[in-house]
XYZ file of C-alpha atoms in Angstrom:
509
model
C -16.681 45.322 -1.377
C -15.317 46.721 -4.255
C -11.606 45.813 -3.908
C -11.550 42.792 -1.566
C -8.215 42.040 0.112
C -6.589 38.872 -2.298
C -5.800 36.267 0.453
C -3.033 33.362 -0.585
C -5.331 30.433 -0.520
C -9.381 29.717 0.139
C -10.114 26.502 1.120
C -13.646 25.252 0.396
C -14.806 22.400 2.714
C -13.764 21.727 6.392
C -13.787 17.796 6.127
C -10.870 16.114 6.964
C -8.993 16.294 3.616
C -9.833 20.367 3.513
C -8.994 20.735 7.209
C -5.904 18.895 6.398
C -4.282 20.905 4.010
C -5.625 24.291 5.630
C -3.700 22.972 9.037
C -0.356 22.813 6.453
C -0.902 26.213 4.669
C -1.392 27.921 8.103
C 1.639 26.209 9.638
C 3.663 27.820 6.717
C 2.446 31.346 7.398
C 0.006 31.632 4.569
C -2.980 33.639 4.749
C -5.643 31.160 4.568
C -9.903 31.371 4.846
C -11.655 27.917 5.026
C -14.955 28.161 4.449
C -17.895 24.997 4.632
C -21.376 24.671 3.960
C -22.482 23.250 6.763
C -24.016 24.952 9.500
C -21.504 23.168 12.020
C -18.978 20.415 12.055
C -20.280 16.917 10.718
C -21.542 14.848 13.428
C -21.391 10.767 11.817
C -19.226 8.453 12.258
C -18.927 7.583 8.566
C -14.968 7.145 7.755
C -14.118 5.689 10.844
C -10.884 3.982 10.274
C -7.243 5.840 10.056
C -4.299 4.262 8.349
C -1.131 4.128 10.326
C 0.351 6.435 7.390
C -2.104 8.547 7.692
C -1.750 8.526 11.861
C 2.178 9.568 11.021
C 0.693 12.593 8.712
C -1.089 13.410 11.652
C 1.470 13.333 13.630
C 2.900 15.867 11.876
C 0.414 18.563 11.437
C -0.442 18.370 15.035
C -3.606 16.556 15.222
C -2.553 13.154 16.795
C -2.829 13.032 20.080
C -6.376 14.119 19.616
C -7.246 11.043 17.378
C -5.136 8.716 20.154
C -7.325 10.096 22.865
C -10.246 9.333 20.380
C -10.114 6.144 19.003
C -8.889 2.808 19.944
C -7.778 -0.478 17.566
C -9.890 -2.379 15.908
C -11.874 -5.949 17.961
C -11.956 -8.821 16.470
C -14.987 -9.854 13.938
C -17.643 -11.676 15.128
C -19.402 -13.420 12.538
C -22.749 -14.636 13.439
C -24.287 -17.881 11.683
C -27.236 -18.942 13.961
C -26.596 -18.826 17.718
C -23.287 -18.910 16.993
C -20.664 -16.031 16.714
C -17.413 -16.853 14.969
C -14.341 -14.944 15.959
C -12.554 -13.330 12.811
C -9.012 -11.341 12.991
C -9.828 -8.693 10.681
C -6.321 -6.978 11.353
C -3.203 -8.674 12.569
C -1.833 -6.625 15.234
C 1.238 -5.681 15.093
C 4.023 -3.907 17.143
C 5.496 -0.739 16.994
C 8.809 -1.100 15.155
C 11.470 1.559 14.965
C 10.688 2.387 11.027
C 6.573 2.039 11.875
C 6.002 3.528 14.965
C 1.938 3.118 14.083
C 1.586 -0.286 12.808
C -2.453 -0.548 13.111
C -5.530 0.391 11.797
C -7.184 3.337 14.283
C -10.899 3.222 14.838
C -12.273 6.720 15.492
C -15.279 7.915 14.304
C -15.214 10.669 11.809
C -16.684 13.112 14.086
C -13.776 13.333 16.221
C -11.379 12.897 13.552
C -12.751 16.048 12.089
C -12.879 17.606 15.700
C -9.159 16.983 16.108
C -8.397 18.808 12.952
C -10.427 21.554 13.842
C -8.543 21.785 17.390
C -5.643 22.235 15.554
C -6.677 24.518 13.319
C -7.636 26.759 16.274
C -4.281 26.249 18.329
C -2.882 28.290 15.151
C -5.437 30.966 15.366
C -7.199 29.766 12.122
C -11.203 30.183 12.151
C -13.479 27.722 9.636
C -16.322 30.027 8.504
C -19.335 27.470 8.853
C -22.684 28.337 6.983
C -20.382 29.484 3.714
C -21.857 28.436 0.781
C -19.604 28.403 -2.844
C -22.274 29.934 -5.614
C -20.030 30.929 -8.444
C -16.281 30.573 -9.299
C -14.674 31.862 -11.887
C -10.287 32.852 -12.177
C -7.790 34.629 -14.448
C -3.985 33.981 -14.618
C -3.186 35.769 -11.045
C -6.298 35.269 -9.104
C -9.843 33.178 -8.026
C -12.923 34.686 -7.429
C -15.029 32.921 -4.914
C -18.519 33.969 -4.365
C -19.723 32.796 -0.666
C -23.535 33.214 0.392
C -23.700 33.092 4.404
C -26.788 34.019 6.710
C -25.243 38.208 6.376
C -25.711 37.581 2.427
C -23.037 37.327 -0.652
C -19.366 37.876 -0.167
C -16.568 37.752 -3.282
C -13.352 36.011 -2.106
C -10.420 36.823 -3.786
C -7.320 33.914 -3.425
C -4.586 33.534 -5.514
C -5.435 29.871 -4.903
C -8.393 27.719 -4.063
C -8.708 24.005 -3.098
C -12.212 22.551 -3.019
C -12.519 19.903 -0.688
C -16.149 20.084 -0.750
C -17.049 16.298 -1.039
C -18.437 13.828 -3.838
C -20.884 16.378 -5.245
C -18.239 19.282 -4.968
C -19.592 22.505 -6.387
C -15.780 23.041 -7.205
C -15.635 20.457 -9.404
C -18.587 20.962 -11.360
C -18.075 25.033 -11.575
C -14.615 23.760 -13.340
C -16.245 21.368 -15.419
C -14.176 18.383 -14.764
C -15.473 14.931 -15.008
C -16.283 12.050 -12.580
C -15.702 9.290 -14.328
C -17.151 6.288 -12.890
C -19.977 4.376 -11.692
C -23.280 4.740 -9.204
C -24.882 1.768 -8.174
C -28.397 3.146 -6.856
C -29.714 -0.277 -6.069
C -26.995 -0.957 -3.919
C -27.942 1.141 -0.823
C -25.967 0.857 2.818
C -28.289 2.569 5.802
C -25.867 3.786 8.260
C -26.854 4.417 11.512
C -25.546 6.005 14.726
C -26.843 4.770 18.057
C -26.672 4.267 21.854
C -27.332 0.780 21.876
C -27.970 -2.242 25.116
C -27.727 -6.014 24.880
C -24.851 -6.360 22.448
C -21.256 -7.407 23.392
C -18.563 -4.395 22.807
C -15.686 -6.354 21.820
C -16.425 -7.795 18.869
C -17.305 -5.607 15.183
C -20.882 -7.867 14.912
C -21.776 -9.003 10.912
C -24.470 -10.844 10.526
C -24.323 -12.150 6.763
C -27.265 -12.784 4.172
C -28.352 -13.577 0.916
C -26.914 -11.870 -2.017
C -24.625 -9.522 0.641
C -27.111 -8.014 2.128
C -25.345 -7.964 5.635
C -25.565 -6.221 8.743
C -22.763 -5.127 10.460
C -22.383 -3.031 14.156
C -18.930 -2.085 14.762
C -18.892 -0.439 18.339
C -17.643 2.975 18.591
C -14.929 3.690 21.212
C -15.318 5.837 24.508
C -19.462 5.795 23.655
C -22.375 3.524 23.941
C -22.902 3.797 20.062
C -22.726 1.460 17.529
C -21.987 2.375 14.116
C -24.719 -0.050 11.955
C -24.514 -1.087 8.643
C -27.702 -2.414 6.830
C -27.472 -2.906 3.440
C -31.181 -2.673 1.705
C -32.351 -4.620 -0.797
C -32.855 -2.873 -4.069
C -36.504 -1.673 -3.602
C -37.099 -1.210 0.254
C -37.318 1.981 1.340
C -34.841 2.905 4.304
C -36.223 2.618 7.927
C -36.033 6.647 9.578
C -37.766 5.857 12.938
C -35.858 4.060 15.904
C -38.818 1.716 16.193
C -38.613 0.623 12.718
C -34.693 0.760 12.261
C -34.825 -1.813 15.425
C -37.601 -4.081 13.424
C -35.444 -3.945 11.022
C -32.085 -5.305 12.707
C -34.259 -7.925 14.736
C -35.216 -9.222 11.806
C -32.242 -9.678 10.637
C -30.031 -10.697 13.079
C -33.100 -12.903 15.577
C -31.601 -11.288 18.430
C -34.256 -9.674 20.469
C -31.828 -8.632 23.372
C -30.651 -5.428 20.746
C -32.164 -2.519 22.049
C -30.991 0.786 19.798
C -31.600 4.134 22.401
C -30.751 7.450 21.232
C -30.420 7.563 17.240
C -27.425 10.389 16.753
C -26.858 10.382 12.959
C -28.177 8.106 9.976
C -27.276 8.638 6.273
C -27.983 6.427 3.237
C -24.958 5.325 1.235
C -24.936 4.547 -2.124
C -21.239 2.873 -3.424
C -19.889 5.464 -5.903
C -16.957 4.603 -7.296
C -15.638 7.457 -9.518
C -12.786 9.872 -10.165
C -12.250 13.023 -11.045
C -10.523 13.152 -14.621
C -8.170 16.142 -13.623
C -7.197 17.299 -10.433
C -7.413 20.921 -11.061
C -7.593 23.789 -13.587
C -5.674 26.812 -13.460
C -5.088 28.109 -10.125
C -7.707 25.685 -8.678
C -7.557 22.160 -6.971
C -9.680 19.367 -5.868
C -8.931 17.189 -3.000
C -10.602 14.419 -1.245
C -14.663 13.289 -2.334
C -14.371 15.830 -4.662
C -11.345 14.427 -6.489
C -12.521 10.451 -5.826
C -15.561 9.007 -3.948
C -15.015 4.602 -3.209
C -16.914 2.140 -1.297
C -16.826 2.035 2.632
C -14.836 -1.609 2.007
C -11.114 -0.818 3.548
C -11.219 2.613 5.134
C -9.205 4.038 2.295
C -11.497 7.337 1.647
C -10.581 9.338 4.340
C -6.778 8.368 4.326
C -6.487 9.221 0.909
C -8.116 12.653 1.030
C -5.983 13.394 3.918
C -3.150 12.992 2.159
C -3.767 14.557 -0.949
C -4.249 17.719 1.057
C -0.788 16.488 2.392
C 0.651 16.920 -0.786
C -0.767 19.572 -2.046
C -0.357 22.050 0.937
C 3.792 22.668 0.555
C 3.559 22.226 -3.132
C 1.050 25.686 -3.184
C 3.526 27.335 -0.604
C 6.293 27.149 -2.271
C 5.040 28.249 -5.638
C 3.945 31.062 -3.666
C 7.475 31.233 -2.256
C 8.651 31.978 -5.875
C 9.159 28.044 -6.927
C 8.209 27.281 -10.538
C 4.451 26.588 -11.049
C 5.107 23.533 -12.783
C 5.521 21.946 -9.290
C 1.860 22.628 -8.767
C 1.159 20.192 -12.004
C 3.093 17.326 -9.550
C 0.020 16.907 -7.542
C -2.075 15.617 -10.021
C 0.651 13.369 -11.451
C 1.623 11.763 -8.194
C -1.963 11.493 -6.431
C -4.425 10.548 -8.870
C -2.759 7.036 -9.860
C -2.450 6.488 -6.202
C -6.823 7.470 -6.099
C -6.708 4.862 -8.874
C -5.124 2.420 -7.289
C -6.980 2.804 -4.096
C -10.714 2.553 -5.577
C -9.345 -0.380 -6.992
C -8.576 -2.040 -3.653
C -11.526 -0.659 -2.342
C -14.240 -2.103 -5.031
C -12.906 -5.608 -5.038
C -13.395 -5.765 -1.023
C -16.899 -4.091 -1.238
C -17.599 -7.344 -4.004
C -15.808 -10.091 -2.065
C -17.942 -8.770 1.184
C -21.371 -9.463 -1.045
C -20.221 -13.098 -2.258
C -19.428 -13.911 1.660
C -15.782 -14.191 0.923
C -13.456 -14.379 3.882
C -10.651 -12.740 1.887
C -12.548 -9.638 1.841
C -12.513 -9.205 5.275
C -9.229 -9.182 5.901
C -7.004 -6.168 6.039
C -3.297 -5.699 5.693
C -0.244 -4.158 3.627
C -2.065 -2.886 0.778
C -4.683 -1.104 3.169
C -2.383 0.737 5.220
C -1.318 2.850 2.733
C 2.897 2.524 4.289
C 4.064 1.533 0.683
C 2.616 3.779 -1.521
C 5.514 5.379 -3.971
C 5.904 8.295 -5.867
C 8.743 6.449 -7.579
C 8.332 6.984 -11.482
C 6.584 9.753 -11.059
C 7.870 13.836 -12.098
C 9.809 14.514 -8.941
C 10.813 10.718 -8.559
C 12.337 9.691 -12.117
C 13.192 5.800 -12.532
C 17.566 6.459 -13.501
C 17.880 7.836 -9.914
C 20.424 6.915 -7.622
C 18.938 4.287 -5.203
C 19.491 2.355 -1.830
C 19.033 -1.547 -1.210
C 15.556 -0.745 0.533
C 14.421 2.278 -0.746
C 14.350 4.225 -4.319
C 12.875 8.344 -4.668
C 9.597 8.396 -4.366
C 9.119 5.944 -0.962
C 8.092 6.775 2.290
C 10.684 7.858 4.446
C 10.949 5.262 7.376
C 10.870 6.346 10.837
C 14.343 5.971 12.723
C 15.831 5.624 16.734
C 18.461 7.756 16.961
C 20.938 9.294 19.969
C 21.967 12.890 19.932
C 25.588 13.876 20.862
C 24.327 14.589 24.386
C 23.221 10.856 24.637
C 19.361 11.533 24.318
C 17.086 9.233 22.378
C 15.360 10.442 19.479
C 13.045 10.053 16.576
C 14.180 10.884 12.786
C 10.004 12.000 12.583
C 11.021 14.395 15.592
C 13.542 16.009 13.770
C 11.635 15.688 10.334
C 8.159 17.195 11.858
C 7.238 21.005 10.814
C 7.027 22.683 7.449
C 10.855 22.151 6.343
C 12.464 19.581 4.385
C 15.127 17.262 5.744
C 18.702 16.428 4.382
C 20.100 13.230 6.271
C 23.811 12.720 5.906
C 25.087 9.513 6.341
C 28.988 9.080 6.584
C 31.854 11.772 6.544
C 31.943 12.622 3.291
C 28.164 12.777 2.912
C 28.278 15.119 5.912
C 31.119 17.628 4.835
C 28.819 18.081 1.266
C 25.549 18.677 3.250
C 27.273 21.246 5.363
C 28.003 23.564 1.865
C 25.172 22.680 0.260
C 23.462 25.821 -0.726
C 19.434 26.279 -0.264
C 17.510 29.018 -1.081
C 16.191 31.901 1.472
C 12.494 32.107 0.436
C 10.221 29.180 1.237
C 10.481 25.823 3.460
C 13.939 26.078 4.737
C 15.906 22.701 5.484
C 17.236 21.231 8.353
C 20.074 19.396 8.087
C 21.307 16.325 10.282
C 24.413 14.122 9.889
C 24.619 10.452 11.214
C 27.956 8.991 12.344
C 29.865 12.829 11.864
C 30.182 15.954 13.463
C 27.968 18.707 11.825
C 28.299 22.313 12.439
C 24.859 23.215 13.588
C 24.875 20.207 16.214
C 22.428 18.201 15.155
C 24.765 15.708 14.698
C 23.043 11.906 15.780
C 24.414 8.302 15.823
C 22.521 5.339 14.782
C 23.596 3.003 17.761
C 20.940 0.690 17.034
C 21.506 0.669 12.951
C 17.746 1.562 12.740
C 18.186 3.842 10.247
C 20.735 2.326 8.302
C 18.628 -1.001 7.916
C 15.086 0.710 7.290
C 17.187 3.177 4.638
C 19.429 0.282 3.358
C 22.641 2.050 3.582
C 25.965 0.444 3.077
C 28.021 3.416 2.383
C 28.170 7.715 2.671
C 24.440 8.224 1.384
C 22.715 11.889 1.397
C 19.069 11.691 1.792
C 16.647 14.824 0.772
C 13.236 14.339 2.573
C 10.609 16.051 1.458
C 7.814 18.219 3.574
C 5.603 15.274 3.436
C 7.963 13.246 4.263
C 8.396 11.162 0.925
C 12.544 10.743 -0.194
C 12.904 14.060 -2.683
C 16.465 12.481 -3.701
C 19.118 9.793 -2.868
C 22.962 10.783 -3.346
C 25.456 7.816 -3.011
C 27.844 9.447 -5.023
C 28.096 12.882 -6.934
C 26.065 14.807 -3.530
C 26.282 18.632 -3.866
C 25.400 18.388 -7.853
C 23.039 15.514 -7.848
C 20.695 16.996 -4.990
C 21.147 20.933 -6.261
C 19.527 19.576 -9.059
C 16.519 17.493 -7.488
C 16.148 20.284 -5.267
C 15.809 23.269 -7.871
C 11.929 21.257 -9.189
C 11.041 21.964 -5.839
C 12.169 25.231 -4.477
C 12.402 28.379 -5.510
């Protein structure tokens, strides 16, 4: 073709991080292709554990009830020493709460994570071109040029963006020559394994510890009669492939002759890179997910944090598209890869504690759940902002119970859900500024809600239950800006109209 049409955005991969932030470009009306490798969707378990912020951006683009129907909480540990199996709370569970309405750790296998993301993809018409493969890449100042070989032969793609999701050894990445800086540990090697699987309890995530770390774990897989295994190798055996021999191999181990593994579904050796990528884009060309950071299994943080760097990348691209200022697009970068940094962190000392048999390591909580990661001091968060007694620009905006005018109960992540931001007016005077605060016409409009006032457009709520005013920390007439990902864009306690016109023009066009 000698003029190809340009589309707005090409995403390369359909993992969960690429799926992720196709699902928010085609919400916004953008004329996306998302093209992947593979001949069909990835069929492991692998990532198998979703963060409750993650289940809330979910929630959002559509996806959760999918991932619900999929997946279940965690069991309990059971850590055998001998005949004897030691129960081990890896998670406390917790209860829903007003500001967290998904307190716990979701165990879903990545199969039908990635199914639910390609569900919704389909509900809004969007196709993932399977059997794509990226061969060049190249871009000028307006445009990418994507060539994609498939089984009819070599097609150019023309985007005036492109995100490569395209995992750990991303093509993207290297075609944009940006480093991975980090470490590969090839003598540490993890067999995982897939299987239908008889004479082992269901309610327990089975480790069986050894010398040096070299474990092996079965963590049952909800709604199946497969176990996801775990067997880390020792630096110069070569990884079992038969059933027969991957059996042998766990018997020996664990002395429990009552295992019997059935039908084998999916096996992969893992090797614990821990690396990031030292930008997170060039030009008119982004990297999310693998391709951006790669960290051991120890945490479930992987998955989560792909997902949610397509999160905030997706409305960033729209509404430079819209006409905002490109700089925006240099935001991603800036607020995401610390948080990657942070996170393989996290994720390395587990994977070390696991091998010295520490209980510590085991245990999962605040830090793994991803609810308080910030923004704060970051380009569209700046440290002299105005601020509330529980939250500063930058946080997480908390969920809220709230009553509508007509007396029915609602969510603030009801009202905040879609492509849009939010502007939350607290008090009367908060509430007659929102109501003449100007916003521009082109790109993600805002919806505007007042709490304790009337408001014009009717949505006008009352906090009966002060949920929002104790998860926000008001004390006073407070306007909120939330951004499309749902992360506070600006706090007014004083000085509204000017104060949020201004945090609003680095984001809009």
């Amino acid at each position: 073709m000698s003029n190809p049409q340009v589309i707005d955005v090409l995403v390369i991969g359909a993992g969960p991080s690429g799926s992720a932030v196709a699902i928010d470009l085609v919400r916004r009306g953008l004329d996306v292709r998302i093209v992947d490798r593979s001949p069909q969707a990835f069929d492991g378990s692998r990532a198998k554990g979703v963060q409750p912020r993650s289940l809330e951006v979910l929630e959002d683009l559509g996806a959760l009830h999918d991932v619900l129907a999929g997946g279940s909480i965690y069991p309990k540990l059971g850590i055998h020493a001998g005949p004897l199996a030691l129960p081990w709370k890896m998670f406390t569970h917790r209860e829903a709460t007003a500001d967290v309405p998904y307190p716990n750790t979701w165990l879903i296998p990545q199969f039908r994570t990635d199914r639910a993301l390609h569900a919704r993809l389909g509900e809004l018409g969007q196709e993932i071109e399977f059997g794509r493969e990226l061969t060049e890449l190249t871009q000028d100042e307006d445009t990418v040029v994507a060539k994609v070989a498939g089984a009819d032969g070599t097609e150019e793609i023309v985007a005036r963006y492109a995100v490569g999701a395209d995992g750990g050894s991303s093509v993207v990445r290297k075609q944009l020559g940006v480093g991975f800086v980090g470490t590969t540990d090839e003598s540490d090697r993890v067999l995982l394994v897939d299987a239908s699987v008889t004479g082992l309890a269901r309610n327990r995530w089975h480790m069986w510890p050894g010398r040096g770390g070299r474990l092996i774990g079965a963590c049952p897989l909800p709604h199946s009669d497969m176990f996801q295994w775990m067997i880390r190798l020792k630096p110069d055996e070569e990884p079992p492939a038969k059933k027969d021999d991957i059996l042998r191999r766990i018997h020996s181990h664990t002395r429990d002759r009552r295992i019997e593994l059935h039908d084998i579904h999916w096996t992969s050796v893992f090797r614990p890179n821990i690396r990031l990528a030292e930008n997170y884009g060039r030009g008119r060309v982004f990297l999310v997910g693998d391709a951006a950071h790669v960290h051991t299994p120890a945490g479930a943080q992987g998955l989560n944090t792909g997902v949610q760097d397509g999160y905030n990348l997706g409305w960033k691209i729209s509404q430079v598209l819209a006409g905002a200022d490109a700089a925006l697009l240099d935001t991603y970068e800036s607020e995401r890869q610390p948080i990657a940094a942070g996170v393989l962190g996290l994720s390395t000392e587990k994977w070390g504690g696991i091998a010295k048999l520490d209980p510590s390591s085991m245990k999962r909580g605040k830090d793994e759940q991803q609810l308080a990661l910030t923004y704060y001091g970051g380009p569209l968060a700046p440290t002299d902002g105005m601020r509330t007694s529980t939250l500063r620009v930058g946080d997480r905006a908390p969920d809220a119970e709230l009553l509508g005018a007509d007396g029915t109960g609602t969510r603030l992540f009801d009202v905040c859900r879609g492509p849009h931001f939010t502007a939350v007016a607290y008090g009367a005077g908060a509430a007659r500024d929102l109501e003449v605060l100007a916003w521009p016409t082109a790109g993600a409009q805002l919806k505007r809600l007042t709490i304790g006032a009337t408001a014009a457009d009717g949505l006008a709520f009352s906090d009966p239950e002060n949920t929002l005013k104790g998860a926000y920390g008001l004390d006073g007439d407070t306007l909120l800006l939330i951004r499309p990902d749902g992360y506070i864009g600006h706090i007014a306690t004083r000085d509204f109209l000017i104060t949020t016109r201004s945090a609003a023009r680095a984001m809009t066009p």
